[in-house]
Short mmCIF file of C-alpha atoms in Angstrom, two decimals:
data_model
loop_
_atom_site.label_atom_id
_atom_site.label_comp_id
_atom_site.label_asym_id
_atom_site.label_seq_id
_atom_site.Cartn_x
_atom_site.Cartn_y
_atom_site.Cartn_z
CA UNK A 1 -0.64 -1.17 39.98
CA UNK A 2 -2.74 0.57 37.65
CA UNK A 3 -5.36 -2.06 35.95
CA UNK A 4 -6.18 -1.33 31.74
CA UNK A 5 -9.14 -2.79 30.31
CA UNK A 6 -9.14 -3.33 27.06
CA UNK A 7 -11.68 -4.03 24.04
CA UNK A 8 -11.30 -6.33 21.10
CA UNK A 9 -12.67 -4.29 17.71
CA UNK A 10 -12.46 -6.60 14.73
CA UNK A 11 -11.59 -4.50 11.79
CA UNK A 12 -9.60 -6.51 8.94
CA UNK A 13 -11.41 -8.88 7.15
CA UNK A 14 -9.34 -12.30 5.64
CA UNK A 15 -9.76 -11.33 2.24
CA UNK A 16 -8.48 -7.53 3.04
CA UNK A 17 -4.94 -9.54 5.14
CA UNK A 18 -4.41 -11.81 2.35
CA UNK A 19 -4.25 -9.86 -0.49
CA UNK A 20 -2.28 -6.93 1.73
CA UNK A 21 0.57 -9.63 2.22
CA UNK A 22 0.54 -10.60 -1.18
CA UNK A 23 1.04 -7.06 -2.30
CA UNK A 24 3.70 -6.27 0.09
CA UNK A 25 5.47 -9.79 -1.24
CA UNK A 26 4.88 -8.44 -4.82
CA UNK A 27 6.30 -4.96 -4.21
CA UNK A 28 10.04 -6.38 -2.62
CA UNK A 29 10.12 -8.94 -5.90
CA UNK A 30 8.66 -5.97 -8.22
CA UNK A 31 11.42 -3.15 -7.15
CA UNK A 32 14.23 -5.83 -6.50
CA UNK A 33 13.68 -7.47 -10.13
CA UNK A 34 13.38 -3.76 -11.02
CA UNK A 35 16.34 -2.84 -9.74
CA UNK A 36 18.30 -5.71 -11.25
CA UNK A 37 16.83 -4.69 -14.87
CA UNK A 38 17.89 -0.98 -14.86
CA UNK A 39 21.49 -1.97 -13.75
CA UNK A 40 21.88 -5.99 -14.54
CA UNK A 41 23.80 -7.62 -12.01
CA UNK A 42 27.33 -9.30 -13.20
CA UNK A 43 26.40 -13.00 -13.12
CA UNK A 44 29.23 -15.58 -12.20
CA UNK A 45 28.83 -18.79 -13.70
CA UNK A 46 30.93 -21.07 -15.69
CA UNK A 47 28.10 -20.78 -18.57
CA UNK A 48 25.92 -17.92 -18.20
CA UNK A 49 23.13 -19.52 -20.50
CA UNK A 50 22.95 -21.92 -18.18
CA UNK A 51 22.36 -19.46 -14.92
CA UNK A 52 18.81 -19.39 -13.22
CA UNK A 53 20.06 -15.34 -13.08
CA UNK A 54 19.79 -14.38 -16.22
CA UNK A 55 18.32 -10.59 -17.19
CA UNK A 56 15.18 -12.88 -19.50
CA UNK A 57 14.51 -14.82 -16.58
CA UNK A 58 14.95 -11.94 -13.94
CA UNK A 59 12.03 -9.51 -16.48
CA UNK A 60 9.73 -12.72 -16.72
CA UNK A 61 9.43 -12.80 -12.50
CA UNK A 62 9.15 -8.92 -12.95
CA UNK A 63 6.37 -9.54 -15.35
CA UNK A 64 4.64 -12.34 -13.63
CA UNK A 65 4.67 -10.00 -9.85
CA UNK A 66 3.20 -7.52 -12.00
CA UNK A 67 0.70 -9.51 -13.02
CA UNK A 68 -0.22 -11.12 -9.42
CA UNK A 69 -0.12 -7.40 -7.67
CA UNK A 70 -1.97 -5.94 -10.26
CA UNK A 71 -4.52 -8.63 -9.70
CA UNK A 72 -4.78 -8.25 -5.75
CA UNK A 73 -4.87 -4.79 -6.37
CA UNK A 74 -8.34 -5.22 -8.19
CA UNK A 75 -9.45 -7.50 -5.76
CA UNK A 76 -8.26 -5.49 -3.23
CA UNK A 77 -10.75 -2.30 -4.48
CA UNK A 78 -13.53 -4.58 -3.87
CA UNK A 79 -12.93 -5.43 -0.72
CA UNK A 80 -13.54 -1.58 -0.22
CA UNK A 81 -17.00 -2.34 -1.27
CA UNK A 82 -17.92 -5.56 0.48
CA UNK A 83 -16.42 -5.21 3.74
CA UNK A 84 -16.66 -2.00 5.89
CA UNK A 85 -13.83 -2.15 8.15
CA UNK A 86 -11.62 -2.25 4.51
CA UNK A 87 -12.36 1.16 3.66
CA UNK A 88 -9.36 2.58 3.92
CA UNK A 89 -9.85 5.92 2.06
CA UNK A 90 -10.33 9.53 4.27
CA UNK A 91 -13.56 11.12 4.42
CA UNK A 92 -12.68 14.18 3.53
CA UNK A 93 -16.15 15.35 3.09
CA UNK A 94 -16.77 15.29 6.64
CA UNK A 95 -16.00 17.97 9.28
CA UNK A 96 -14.42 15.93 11.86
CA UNK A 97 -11.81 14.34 9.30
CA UNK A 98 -10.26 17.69 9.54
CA UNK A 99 -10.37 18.00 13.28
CA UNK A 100 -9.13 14.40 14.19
CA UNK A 101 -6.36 15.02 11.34
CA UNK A 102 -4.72 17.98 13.00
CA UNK A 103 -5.32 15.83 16.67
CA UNK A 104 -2.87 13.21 14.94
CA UNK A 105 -0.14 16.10 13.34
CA UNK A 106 0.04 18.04 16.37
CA UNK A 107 0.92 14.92 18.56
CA UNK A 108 3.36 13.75 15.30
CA UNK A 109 5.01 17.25 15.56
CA UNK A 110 5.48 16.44 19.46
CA UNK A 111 3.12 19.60 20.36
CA UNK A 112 0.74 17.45 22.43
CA UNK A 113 1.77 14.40 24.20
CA UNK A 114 -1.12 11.87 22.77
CA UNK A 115 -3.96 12.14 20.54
CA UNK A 116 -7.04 10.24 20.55
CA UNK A 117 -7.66 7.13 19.69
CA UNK A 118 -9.05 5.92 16.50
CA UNK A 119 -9.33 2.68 14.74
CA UNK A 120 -8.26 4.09 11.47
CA UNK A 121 -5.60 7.08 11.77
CA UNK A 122 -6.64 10.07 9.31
CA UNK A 123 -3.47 10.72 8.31
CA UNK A 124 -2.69 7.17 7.60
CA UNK A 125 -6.06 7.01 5.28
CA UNK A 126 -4.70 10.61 3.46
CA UNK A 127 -0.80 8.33 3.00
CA UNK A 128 -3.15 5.53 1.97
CA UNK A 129 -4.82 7.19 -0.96
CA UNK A 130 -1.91 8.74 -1.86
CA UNK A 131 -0.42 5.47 -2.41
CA UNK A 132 -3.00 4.38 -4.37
CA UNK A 133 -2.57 6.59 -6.85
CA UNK A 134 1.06 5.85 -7.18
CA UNK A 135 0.12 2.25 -7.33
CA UNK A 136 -2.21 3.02 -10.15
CA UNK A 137 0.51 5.37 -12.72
CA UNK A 138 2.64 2.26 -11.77
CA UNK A 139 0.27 -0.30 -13.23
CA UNK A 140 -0.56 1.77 -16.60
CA UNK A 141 3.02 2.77 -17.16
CA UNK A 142 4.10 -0.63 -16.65
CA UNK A 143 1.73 -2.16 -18.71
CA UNK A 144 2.30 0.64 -21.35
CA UNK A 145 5.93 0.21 -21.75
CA UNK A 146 5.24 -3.90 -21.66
CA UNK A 147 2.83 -3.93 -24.27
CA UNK A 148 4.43 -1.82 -26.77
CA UNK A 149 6.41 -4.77 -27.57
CA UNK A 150 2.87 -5.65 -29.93
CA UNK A 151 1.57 -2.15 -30.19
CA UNK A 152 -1.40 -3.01 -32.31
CA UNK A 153 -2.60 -6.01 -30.12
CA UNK A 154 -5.21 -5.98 -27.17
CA UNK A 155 -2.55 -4.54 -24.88
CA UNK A 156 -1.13 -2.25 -26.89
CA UNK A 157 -4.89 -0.99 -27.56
CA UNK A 158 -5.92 -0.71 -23.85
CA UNK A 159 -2.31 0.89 -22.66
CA UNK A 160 -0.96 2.34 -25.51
CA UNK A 161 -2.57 5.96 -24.83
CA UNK A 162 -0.46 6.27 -22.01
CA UNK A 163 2.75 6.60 -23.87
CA UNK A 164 0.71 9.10 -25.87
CA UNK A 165 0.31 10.75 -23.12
CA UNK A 166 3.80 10.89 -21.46
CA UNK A 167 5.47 11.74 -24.82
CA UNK A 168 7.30 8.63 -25.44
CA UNK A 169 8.74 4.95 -23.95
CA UNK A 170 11.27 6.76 -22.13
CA UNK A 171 9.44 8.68 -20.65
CA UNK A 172 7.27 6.14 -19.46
CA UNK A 173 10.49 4.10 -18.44
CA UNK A 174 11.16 7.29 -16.37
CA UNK A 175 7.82 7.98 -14.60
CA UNK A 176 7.88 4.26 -13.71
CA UNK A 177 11.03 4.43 -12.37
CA UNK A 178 10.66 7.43 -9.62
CA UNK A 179 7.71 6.49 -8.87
CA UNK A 180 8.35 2.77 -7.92
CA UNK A 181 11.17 4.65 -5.49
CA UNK A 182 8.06 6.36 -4.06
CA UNK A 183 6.32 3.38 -3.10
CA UNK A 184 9.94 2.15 -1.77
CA UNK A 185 9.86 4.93 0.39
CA UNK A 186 6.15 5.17 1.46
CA UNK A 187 6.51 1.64 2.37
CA UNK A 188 9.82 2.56 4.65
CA UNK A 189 7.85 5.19 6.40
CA UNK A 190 4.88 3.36 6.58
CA UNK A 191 6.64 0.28 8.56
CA UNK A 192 8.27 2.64 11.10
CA UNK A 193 4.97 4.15 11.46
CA UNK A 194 2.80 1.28 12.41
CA UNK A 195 5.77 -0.07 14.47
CA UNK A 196 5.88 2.95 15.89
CA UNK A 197 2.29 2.49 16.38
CA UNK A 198 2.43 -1.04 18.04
CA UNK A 199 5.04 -0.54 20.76
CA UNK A 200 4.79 2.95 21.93
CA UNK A 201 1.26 3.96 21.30
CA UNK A 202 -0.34 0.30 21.94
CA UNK A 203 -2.16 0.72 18.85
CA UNK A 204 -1.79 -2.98 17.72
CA UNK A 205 -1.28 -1.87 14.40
CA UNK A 206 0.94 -4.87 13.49
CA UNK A 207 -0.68 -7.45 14.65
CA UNK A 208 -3.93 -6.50 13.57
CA UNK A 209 -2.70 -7.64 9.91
CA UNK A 210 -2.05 -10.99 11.34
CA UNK A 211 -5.42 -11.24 13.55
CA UNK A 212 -7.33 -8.75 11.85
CA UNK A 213 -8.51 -7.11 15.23
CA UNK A 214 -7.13 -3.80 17.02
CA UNK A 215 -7.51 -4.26 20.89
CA UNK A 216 -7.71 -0.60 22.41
CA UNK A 217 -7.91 0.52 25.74
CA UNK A 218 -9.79 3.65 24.84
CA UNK A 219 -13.00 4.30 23.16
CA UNK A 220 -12.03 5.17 19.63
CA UNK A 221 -13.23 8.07 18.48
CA UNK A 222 -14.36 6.31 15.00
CA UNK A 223 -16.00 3.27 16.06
CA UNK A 224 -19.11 4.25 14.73
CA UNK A 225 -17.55 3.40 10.86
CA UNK A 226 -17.86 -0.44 12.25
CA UNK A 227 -21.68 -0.43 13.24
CA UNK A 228 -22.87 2.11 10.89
CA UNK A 229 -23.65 5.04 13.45
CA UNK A 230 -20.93 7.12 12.17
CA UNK A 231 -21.28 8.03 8.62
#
């Protein structure tokens, strides 16, 4: 019997798990409540004034998610900046990001059996930022087309541009609308992934959100990001 040793690397602080599960939570109410707004559901009741379900009630918990993830999102930037094992983004101004980045596709496109192991994945980071900025045209265009109800107020002001910008509310309505079935799909991919990650790679990608540690049995090959010797 072949004995693995294994080492505990604490990477995920509290405040970067909390506000990651309130996101996710906020993203399944934001596209559902989404969904149910583009194509309002047929409500069965015996007086439909009376239902919990109906489309004024269904855009005010669309409104109020929108609110909370935008808020976690912001708090969720600094975390970047206070805690180092929340930096999240690839550093693609470094050499080796492009050397442990093809490591990681070659062994995704089955051409080498493993690659090393690292406490962030670089091609996770490059999905990462990528979902960022989807996250953030989501945010203005949804504030855009929200505030244009009072174009001339405070919101109107401060999001108002970006219908400028697009060339009109339904435009807006459209970029808002592909790109929330982005996210949808980033997020799909991205659960397979870390499962993937979990059980046949021993990664402990999954429950490191829950304990905010990765335990590895090999020396990753970014552990220097923790300590500071790795730049």
């Amino acid at each position: 019997m072949k004995q693995v040793v294994r080492r505990e690397y604490y990477l995920f602080s509290p405040w970067l798990r909390i506000f990651h599960w309130i996101m996710v939570v906020a993203i399944c109410v934001l596209f559902t409540t989404g969904l149910m707004i583009t194509s309002p559901w047929i409500i069965h009741s015996s007086e439909p004034t009376f239902s919990g379900m109906t489309l004024d009630n269904i855009r005010n918990i669309h409104f109020l998610a929108a609110y909370l993830f935008s808020a976690a999102f912001i708090l969720r930037i600094y975390g970047f900046i206070t805690n180092p094992g929340d930096r999240l983004f690839p550093h693609v101004w470094k050499g080796y990001f492009y050397s442990n980045t093809i490591d990681v596709a070659l062994h995704y496109m089955f051409l080498r059996s493993e690659h090393a192991s690292y406490l962030r994945n670089p091609i996770a980071r490059c999905s990462y930022a990528f979902l960022y900025v989807l996250v953030f045209i989501e945010i203005l265009t949804g504030f855009g087309i929200y505030y244009m109800t009072d174009p001339t107020g405070i919101g109107g002001t401060l999001f108002g541009w970006v219908i400028t910008v697009l060339g009109g509310e339904m435009m807006a309505h459209l970029v808002h609308h592909y790109v929330a079935w982005a996210i949808i799909l980033f997020a799909i991919g991205h659960l397979y992934m870390v499962i993937r990650a979990e059980f046949m790679e021993g990664e402990s990608e999954v429950s490191s959100m829950f304990s905010g540690s990765k335990i590895l049995a090999h020396e990753p090959r970014d552990a220097g990001h923790l300590d500071g010797t790795l730049k």
